XYZ file of C-alpha atoms in Angstrom:
126
model
C 11.297 -3.515 22.342
C 12.708 -6.761 20.989
C 10.735 -6.375 17.750
C 11.878 -2.764 17.314
C 15.524 -3.656 17.977
C 15.291 -6.582 15.544
C 13.775 -4.392 12.801
C 16.478 -1.783 13.348
C 19.245 -4.401 13.265
C 17.842 -5.938 10.086
C 17.646 -2.602 8.255
C 21.137 -1.559 9.353
C 22.563 -4.966 8.394
C 21.059 -4.599 4.908
C 22.672 -1.165 4.567
C 25.963 -2.584 5.850
C 25.869 -5.306 3.179
C 25.565 -2.650 0.471
C 28.456 -0.666 1.938
C 30.665 -3.748 2.333
C 29.945 -4.791 -1.268
C 30.948 -1.301 -2.423
C 34.158 -1.433 -0.344
C 35.018 -4.817 -1.857
C 35.366 -3.014 -5.193
C 38.093 -0.773 -3.804
C 38.191 2.467 -1.845
C 35.550 5.088 -2.527
C 38.221 7.817 -2.770
C 41.873 7.800 -3.660
C 44.806 10.184 -3.735
C 43.632 13.246 -5.612
C 40.263 11.633 -6.381
C 36.936 12.311 -4.665
C 34.090 11.076 -6.850
C 30.579 12.533 -6.628
C 29.517 9.291 -4.906
C 31.507 10.380 -1.827
C 29.475 13.589 -1.551
C 26.252 11.678 -2.136
C 27.186 9.249 0.647
C 27.965 12.159 3.004
C 24.548 13.677 2.238
C 22.746 10.366 2.792
C 24.572 9.794 6.086
C 23.794 13.309 7.328
C 20.194 13.427 6.175
C 19.000 9.915 6.898
C 21.336 8.278 9.390
C 22.288 11.244 11.573
C 19.050 13.148 11.000
C 16.513 10.348 11.340
C 17.859 6.901 12.174
C 20.330 7.808 14.901
C 17.764 9.684 17.055
C 15.415 6.678 16.876
C 18.296 4.327 17.658
C 19.206 6.464 20.678
C 15.602 6.353 21.900
C 15.542 2.558 21.541
C 18.839 2.308 23.382
C 17.478 4.459 26.246
C 14.389 2.277 26.416
C 16.551 -0.862 26.487
C 18.633 0.532 29.350
C 15.528 1.692 31.243
C 13.574 -1.561 30.962
C 16.184 -4.293 31.278
C 17.862 -3.382 34.607
C 14.648 -3.645 36.700
C 13.809 -6.955 35.026
C 17.330 -8.247 35.652
C 17.159 -7.112 39.285
C 13.857 -8.936 39.791
C 15.213 -12.060 38.100
C 18.283 -11.993 40.347
C 16.077 -11.830 43.453
C 14.046 -14.768 42.160
C 17.050 -16.684 40.817
C 17.001 -19.510 43.402
C 13.361 -20.258 42.553
C 13.616 -19.931 38.773
C 13.573 -23.173 36.784
C 16.653 -24.071 34.761
C 14.670 -23.676 31.532
C 13.840 -20.071 32.437
C 17.460 -19.342 33.322
C 18.599 -20.770 29.986
C 15.972 -18.720 28.130
C 17.049 -15.599 30.043
C 20.631 -16.140 28.905
C 19.507 -16.441 25.281
C 17.244 -13.393 25.643
C 20.010 -11.273 27.151
C 22.464 -12.322 24.425
C 19.902 -11.524 21.726
C 19.125 -8.110 23.213
C 22.832 -7.299 23.524
C 23.557 -8.320 19.925
C 20.612 -6.338 18.547
C 21.523 -3.263 20.595
C 24.988 -3.262 18.962
C 23.608 -2.817 15.417
C 23.928 0.992 15.341
C 27.538 0.805 16.545
C 28.375 -1.760 13.852
C 26.741 0.444 11.220
C 28.734 3.490 12.332
C 31.930 1.426 12.076
C 31.005 0.411 8.518
C 30.216 4.019 7.594
C 33.533 5.188 9.020
C 35.373 2.471 7.107
C 33.914 3.445 3.728
C 34.375 7.180 4.369
C 37.907 6.972 5.784
C 39.772 7.007 2.427
C 37.881 10.200 1.541
C 38.917 11.947 4.738
C 42.661 11.375 4.496
C 44.012 13.542 1.788
C 41.632 13.437 -1.157
C 40.732 16.909 -2.466
C 37.650 18.088 -0.656
C 38.135 15.421 2.017
C 36.691 16.428 5.344
């Protein structure tokens, strides 16, 4: 699970870097201007992110929320007997899992940010 979440986070972070670099050059769309790149981006988002990546991300998220609560419950029952080193590792593990599980949400925010200028008033904006 950790490996799958890390691979997902890495791939989405790489895509986010490309989107952020594009946004640094100015908005994708402007008043009265919707370049073909905006339609291409919409197609890529629909076909690959919504059609393929998001369902896998949702499955990983379900798995995360199915597996971690029983482990956490067991660790809480054993807490008085757990060594300090284990408790420290558990804190790092939980923080790492939480950060990796947020990758799809961060990616959606980046996608919304690059698409937003195209949705507010440009011809053909959706």
